[in-house]
Short mmCIF file of C-alpha atoms in Angstrom, two decimals:
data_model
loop_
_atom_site.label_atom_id
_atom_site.label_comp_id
_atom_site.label_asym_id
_atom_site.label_seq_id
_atom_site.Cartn_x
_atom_site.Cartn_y
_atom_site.Cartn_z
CA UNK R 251 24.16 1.24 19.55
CA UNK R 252 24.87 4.73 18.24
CA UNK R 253 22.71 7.95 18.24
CA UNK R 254 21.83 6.94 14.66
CA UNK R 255 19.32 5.07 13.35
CA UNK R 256 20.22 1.02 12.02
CA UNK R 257 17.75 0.61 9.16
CA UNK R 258 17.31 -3.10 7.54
CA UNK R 259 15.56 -2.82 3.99
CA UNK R 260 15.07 -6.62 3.32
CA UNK R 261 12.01 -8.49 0.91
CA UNK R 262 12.47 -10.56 -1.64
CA UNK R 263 14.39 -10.55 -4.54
CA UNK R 264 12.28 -8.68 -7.23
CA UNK R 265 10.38 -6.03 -4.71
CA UNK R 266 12.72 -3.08 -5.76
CA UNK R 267 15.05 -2.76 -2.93
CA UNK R 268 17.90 -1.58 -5.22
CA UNK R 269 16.01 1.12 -6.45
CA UNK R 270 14.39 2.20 -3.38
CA UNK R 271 17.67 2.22 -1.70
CA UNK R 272 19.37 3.97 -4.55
CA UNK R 273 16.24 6.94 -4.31
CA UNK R 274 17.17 7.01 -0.19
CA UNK R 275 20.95 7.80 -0.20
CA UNK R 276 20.85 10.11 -3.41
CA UNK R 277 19.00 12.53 -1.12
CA UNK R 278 21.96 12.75 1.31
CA UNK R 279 20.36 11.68 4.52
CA UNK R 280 21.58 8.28 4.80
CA UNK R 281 24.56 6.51 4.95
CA UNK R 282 25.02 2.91 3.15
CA UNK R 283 27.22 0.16 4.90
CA UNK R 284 29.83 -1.12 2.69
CA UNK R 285 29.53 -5.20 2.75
CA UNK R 286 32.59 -7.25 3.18
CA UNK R 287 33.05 -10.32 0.56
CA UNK R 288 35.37 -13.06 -0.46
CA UNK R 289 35.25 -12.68 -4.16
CA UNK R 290 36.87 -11.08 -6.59
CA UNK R 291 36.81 -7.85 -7.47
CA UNK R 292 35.30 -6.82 -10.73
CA UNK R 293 36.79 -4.12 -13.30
CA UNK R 294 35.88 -0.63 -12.11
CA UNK R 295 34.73 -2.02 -8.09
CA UNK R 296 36.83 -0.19 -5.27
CA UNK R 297 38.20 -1.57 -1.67
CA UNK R 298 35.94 0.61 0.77
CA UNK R 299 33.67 2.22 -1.80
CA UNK R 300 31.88 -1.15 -3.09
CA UNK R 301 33.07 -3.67 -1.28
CA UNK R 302 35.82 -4.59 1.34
CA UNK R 303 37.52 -7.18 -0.13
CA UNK R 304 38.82 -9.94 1.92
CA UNK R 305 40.44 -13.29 1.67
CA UNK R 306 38.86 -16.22 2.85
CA UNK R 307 41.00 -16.27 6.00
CA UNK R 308 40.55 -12.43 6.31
CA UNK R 309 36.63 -13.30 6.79
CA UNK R 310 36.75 -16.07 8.47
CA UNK R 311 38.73 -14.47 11.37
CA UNK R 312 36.21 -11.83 11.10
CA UNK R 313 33.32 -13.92 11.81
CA UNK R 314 35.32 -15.66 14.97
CA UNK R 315 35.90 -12.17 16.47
CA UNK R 316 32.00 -11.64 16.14
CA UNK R 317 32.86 -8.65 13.61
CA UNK R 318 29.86 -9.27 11.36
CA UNK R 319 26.44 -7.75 11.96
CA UNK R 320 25.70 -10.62 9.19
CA UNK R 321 26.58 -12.47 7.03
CA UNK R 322 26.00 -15.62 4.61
CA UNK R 323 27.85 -17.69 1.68
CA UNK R 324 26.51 -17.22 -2.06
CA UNK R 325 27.85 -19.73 -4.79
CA UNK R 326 30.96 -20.37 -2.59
CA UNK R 327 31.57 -16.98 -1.51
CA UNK R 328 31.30 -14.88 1.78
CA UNK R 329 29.39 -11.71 1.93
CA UNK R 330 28.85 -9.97 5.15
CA UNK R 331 28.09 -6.50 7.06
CA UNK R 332 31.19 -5.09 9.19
CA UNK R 333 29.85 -4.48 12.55
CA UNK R 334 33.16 -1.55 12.97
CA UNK R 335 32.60 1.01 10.01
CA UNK R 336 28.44 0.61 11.00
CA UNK R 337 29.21 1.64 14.22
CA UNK R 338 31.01 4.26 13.54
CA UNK R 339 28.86 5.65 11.32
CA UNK R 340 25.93 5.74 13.95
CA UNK R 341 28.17 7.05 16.80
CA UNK R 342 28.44 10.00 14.11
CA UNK R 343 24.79 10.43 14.24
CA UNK R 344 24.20 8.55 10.95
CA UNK R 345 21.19 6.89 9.85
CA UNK R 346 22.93 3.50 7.97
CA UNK R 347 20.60 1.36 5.79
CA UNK R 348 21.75 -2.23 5.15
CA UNK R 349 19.95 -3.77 1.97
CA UNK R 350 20.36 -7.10 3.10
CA UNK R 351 18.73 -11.07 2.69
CA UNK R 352 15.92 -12.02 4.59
CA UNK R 353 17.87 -14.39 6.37
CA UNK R 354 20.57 -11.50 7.66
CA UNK R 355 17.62 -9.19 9.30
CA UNK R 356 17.30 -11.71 11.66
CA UNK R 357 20.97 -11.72 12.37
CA UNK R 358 21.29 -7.93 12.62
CA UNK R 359 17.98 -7.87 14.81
CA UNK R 360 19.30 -10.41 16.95
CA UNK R 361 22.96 -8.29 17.33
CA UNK R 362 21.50 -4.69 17.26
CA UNK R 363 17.83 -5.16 18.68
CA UNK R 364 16.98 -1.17 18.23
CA UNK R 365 18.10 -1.68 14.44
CA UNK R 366 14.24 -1.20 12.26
CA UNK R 367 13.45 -3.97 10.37
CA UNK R 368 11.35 -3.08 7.23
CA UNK R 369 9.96 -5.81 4.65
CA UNK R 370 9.86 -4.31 1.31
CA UNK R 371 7.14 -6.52 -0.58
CA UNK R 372 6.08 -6.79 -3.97
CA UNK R 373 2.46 -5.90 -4.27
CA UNK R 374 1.42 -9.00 -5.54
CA UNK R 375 3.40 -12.59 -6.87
CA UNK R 376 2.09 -11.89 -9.92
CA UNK R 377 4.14 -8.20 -10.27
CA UNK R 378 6.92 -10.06 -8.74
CA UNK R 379 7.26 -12.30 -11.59
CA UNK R 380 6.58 -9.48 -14.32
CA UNK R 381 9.30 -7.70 -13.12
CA UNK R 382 11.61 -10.90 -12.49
CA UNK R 383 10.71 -12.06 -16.32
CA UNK R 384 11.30 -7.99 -17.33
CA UNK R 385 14.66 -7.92 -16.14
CA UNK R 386 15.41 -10.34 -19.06
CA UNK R 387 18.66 -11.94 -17.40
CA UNK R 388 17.34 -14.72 -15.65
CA UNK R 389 16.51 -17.98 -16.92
CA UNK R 390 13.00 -19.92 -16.59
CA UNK R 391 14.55 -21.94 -13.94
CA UNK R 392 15.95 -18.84 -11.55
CA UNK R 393 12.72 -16.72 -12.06
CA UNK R 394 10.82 -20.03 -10.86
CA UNK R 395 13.28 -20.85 -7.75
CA UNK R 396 12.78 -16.76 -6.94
CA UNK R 397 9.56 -17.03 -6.88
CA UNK R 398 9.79 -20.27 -4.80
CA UNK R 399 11.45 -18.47 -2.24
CA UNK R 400 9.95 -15.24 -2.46
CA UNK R 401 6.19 -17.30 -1.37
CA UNK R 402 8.86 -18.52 2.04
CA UNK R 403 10.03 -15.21 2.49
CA UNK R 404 6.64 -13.46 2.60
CA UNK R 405 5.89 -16.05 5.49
CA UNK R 406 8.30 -14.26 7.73
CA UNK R 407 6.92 -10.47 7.31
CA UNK R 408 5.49 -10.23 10.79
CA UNK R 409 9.16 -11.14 12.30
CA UNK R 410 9.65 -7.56 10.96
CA UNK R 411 8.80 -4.14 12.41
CA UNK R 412 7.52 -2.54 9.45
CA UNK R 413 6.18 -4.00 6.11
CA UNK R 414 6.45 -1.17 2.82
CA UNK R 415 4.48 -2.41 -0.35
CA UNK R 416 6.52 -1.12 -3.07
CA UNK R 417 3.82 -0.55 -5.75
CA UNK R 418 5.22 2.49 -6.61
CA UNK R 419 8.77 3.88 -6.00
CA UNK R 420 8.36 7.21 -4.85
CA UNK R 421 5.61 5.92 -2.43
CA UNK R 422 7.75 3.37 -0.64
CA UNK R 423 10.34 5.53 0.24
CA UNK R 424 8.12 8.04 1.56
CA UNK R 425 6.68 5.22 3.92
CA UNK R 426 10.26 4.41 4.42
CA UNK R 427 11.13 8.34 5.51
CA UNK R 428 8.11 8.49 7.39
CA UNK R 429 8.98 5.50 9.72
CA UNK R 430 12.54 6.98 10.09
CA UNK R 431 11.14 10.04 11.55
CA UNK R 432 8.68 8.04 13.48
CA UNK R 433 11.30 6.35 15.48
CA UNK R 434 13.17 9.00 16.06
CA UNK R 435 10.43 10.35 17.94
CA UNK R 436 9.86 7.25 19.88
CA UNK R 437 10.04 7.57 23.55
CA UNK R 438 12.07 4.87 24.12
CA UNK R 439 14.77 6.64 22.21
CA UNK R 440 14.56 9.60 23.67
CA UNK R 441 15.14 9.03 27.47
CA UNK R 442 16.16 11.54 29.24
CA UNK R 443 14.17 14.33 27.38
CA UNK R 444 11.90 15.15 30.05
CA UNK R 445 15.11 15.95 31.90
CA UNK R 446 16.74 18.04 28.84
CA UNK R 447 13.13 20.01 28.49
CA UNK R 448 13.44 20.81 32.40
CA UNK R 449 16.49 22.14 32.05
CA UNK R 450 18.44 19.73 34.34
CA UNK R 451 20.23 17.47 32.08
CA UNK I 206 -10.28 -1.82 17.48
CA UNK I 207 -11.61 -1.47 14.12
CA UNK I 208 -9.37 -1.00 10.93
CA UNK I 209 -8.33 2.81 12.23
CA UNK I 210 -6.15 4.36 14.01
CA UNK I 211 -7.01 5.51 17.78
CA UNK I 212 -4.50 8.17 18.42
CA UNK I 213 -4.37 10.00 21.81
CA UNK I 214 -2.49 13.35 21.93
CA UNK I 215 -1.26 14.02 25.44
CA UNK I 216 0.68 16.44 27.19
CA UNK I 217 0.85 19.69 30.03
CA UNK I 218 -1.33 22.34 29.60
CA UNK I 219 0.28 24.98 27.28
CA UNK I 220 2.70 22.22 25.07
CA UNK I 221 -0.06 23.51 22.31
CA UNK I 222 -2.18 20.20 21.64
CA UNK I 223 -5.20 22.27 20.56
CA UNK I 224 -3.71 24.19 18.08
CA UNK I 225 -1.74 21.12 16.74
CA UNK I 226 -5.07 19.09 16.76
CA UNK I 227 -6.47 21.46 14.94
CA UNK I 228 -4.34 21.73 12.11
CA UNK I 229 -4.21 17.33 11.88
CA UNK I 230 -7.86 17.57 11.40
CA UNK I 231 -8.69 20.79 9.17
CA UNK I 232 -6.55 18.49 6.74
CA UNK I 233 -9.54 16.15 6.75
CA UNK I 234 -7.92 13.03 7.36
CA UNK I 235 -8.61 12.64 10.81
CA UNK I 236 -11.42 12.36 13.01
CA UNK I 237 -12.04 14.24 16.00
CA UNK I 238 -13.35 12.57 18.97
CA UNK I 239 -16.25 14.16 20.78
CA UNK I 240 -16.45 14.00 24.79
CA UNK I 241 -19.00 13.71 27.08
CA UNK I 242 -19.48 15.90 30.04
CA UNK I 243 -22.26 16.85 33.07
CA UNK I 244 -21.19 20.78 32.56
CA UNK I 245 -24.22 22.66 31.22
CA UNK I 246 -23.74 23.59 27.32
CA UNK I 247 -22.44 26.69 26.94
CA UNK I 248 -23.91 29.35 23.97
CA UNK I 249 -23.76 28.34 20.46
CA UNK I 250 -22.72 24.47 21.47
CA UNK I 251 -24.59 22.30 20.19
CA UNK I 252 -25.72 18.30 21.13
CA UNK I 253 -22.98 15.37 19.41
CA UNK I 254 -21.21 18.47 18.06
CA UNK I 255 -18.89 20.13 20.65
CA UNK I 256 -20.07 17.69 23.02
CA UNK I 257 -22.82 14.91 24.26
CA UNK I 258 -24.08 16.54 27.35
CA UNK I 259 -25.11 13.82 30.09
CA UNK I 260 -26.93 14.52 33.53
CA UNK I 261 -24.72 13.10 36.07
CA UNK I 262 -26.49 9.83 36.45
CA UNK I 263 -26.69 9.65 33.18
CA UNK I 264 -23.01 9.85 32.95
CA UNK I 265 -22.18 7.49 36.00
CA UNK I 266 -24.11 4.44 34.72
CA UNK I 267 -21.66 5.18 31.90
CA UNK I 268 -19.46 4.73 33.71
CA UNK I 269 -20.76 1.67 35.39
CA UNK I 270 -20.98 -0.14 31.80
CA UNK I 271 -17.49 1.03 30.66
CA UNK I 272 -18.64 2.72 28.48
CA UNK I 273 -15.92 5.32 28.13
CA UNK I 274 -12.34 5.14 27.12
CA UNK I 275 -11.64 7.19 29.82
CA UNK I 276 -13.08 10.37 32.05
CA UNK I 277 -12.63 12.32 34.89
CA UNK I 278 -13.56 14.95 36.60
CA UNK I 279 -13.01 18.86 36.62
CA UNK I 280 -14.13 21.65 38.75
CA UNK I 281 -17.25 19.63 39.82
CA UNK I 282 -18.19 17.89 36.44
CA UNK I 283 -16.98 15.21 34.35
CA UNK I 284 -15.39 14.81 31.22
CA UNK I 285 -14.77 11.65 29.56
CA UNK I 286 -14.37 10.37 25.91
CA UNK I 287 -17.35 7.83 24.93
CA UNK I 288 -16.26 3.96 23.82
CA UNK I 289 -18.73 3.42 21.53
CA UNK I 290 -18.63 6.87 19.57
CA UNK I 291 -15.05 5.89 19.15
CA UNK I 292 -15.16 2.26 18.40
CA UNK I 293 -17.70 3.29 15.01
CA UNK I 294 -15.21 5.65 13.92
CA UNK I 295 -12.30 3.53 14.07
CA UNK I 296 -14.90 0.36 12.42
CA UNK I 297 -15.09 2.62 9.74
CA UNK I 298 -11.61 2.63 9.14
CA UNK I 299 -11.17 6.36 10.53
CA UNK I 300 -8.18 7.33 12.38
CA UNK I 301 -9.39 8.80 15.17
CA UNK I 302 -7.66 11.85 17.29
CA UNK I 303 -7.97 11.94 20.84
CA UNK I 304 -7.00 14.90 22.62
CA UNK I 305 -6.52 14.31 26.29
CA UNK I 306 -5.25 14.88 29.74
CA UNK I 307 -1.84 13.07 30.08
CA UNK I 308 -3.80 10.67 33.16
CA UNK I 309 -6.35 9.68 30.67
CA UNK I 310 -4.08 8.88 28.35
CA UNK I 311 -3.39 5.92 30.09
CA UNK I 312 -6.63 4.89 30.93
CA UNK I 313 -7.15 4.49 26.73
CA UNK I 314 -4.15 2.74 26.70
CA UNK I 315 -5.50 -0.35 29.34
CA UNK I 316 -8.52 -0.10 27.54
CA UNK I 317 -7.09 -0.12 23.90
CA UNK I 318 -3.62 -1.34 24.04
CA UNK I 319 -3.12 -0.96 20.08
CA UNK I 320 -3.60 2.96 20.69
CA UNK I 321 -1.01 5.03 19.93
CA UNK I 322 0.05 7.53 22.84
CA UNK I 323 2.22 10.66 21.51
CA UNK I 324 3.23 12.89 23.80
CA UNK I 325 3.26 16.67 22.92
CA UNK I 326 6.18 18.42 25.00
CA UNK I 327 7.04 22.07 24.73
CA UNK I 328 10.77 22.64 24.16
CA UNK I 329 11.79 23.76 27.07
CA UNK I 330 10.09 25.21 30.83
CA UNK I 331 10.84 29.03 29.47
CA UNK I 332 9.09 28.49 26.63
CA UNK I 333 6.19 26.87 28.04
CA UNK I 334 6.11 30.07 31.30
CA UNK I 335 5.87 32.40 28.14
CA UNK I 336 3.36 30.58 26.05
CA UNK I 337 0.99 30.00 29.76
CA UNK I 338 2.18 34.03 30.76
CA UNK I 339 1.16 35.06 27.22
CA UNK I 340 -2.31 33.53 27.05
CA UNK I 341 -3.19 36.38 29.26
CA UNK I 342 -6.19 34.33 30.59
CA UNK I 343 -5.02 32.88 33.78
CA UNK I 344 -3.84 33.78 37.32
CA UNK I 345 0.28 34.14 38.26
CA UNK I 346 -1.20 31.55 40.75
CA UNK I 347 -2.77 29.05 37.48
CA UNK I 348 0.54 29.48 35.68
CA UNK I 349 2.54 28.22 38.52
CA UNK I 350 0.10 25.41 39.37
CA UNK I 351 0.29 24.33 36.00
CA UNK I 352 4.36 24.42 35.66
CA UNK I 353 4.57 22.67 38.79
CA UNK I 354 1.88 19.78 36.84
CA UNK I 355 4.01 20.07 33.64
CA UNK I 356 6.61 19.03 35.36
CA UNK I 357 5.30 15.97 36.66
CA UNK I 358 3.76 15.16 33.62
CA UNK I 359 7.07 15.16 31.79
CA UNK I 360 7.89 12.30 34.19
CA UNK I 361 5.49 10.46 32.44
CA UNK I 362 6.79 10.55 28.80
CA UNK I 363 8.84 7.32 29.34
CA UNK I 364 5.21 5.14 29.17
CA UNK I 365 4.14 6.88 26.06
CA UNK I 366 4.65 5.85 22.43
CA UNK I 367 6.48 8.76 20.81
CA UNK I 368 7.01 12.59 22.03
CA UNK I 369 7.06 15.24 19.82
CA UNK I 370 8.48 18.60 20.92
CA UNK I 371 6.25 21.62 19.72
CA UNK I 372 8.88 23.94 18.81
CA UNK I 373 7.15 24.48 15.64
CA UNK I 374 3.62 23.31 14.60
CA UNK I 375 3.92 23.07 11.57
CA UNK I 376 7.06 20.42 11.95
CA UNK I 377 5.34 18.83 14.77
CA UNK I 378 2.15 18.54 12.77
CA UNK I 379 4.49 16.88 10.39
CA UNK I 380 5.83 14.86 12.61
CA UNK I 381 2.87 13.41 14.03
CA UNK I 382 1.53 12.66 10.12
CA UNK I 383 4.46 10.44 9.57
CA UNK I 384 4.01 8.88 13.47
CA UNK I 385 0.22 7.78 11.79
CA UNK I 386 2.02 6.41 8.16
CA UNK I 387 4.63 4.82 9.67
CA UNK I 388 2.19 2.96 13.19
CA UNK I 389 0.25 2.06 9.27
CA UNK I 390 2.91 -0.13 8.30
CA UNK I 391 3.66 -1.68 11.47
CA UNK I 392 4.04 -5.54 10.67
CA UNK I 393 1.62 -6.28 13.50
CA UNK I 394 -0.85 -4.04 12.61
CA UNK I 395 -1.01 -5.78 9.01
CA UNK I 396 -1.24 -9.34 9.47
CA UNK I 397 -2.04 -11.60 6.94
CA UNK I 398 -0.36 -9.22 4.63
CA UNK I 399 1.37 -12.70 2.98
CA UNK I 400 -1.71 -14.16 1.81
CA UNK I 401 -3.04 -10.88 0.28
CA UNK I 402 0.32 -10.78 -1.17
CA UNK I 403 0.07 -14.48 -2.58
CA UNK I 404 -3.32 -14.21 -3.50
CA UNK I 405 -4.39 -16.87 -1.48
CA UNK I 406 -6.88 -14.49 1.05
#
């Protein structure tokens, strides 16, 4: 698409992606698309810093104009990836990470077939419902459905290019940098180097 | 394979694979693959050390089994990199380091299509006259023969995995570490990854 990198962080709710994301951009090397959604906006959230807020129309005409890398409806709302501000942010050389569903990798893959899919997975169910119980905000019920859906999730991991067990934090983003710079330095995205090292380009 | 890595470091004479191989494996995490060869041993090497020396039949019912990864021959006597040696290693769950000629790079690659081929390219012709000029081992005639081979080889980097341009080896040491961590976490290289996950293996 651009001549930066499209990186999908995906896995199942409870593997850490939120945190592992957050430890990624602080260090400055990667930009974070902005998702589009119809809801509200809460106290404190910002058009084009959290969230581009739309109205239901708004999206709608989006997704007929094939704007949306992907998207999907939560409890009666839209939430989606703008295909234009992601593309511009990889024309400017940008490596964008999208922290997105399971569901949506597929979407982006299927759109943006260079994009790097990575499955961030909880190192075992067990963990995964530790640290679904520790959050201490979801009910019995949601922890249980997570789970549910976490055991379908996992089944997809080898649709994905890369799978990161996030056992510990500072690990899994180190496998995550590592496999940034290892596909940067792929030869199928780098045509036209022989010619550059010749001196001919 | 086995549960290791084979990786095959490739590229024209000069692009500095030796000293780059050197410095993956004095870190101890790699293994270094020994070749075969008809050439007498020279002082100080020693048998399954620098080298398992072969008489030329010997070598060519070798051959005849496929028996090596790949070979070929130089100046009168061949050179080739032994299957089984190899296939232990990588059983044992060693990554293994192959340092080769950028023909017989693609000979491991029919043989063992889950190798990983990295190409090792200087940054530019100038750079690689000076490094060949400044060896101050070989002919005016040698350097331009091997320029004129570079050149051909850098053809080839469109069928290998990655390239990494030596313009420092320390970086491209680097470089080639997180080419190994990231090939790790390939999805297809870890199936089955779900059940571990679920418990269920």
């Amino acid at each position: 698409m651009g001549k930066g990198l499209l990186i999908v962080i995906s896995g199942p709710s409870g593997a850490g992606k939120g945190t592992v994301v957050g430890k990624l951009i602080s260090g400055g090397d990667y930009a974070l698309s902005i998702s589009a959604t119809t809801r509200s906006p809460r106290e404190g959230e910002k058009e084009g810093i959290n969230y581009f807020f739309k109205t239901r129309d708004e999206f709608e005409e989006m997704i007929n104009k094939g704007d949306f890398l992907e998207y999907a409806q939560f409890c009666g709302n839209y939430y989606g990836t703008p295909l234009p501000y992601v593309k511009q942010m990889l024309d400017e050389g940008k490596n964008v990470i999208l922290e997105i569903e399971v569901k949506g990798a597929f979407q982006v893959k299927e759109k943006c077939p260079e994009a790097v899919l990575i499955f961030l997975a909880p190192p075992s169910m067990k963990e995964l419902e530790d640290r679904l119980i520790g959050r201490g905000t979801e009910t019995p019920e949601v922890v249980a459905e997570r789970l549910a859906r976490a055991m379908d999730e996992l089944d997809l991991v080898d649709d994905y290019d890369y799978v990161v067990v996030n056992d510990d934090v500072d690990e899994a983003v180190n496998d995550i940098r590592s496999i940034v710079k290892a596909e940067q330095r792929r030869a199928a995205r780098n045509t036209g180097i022989n010619k550059k090292i010749k001196g001919v380009d």
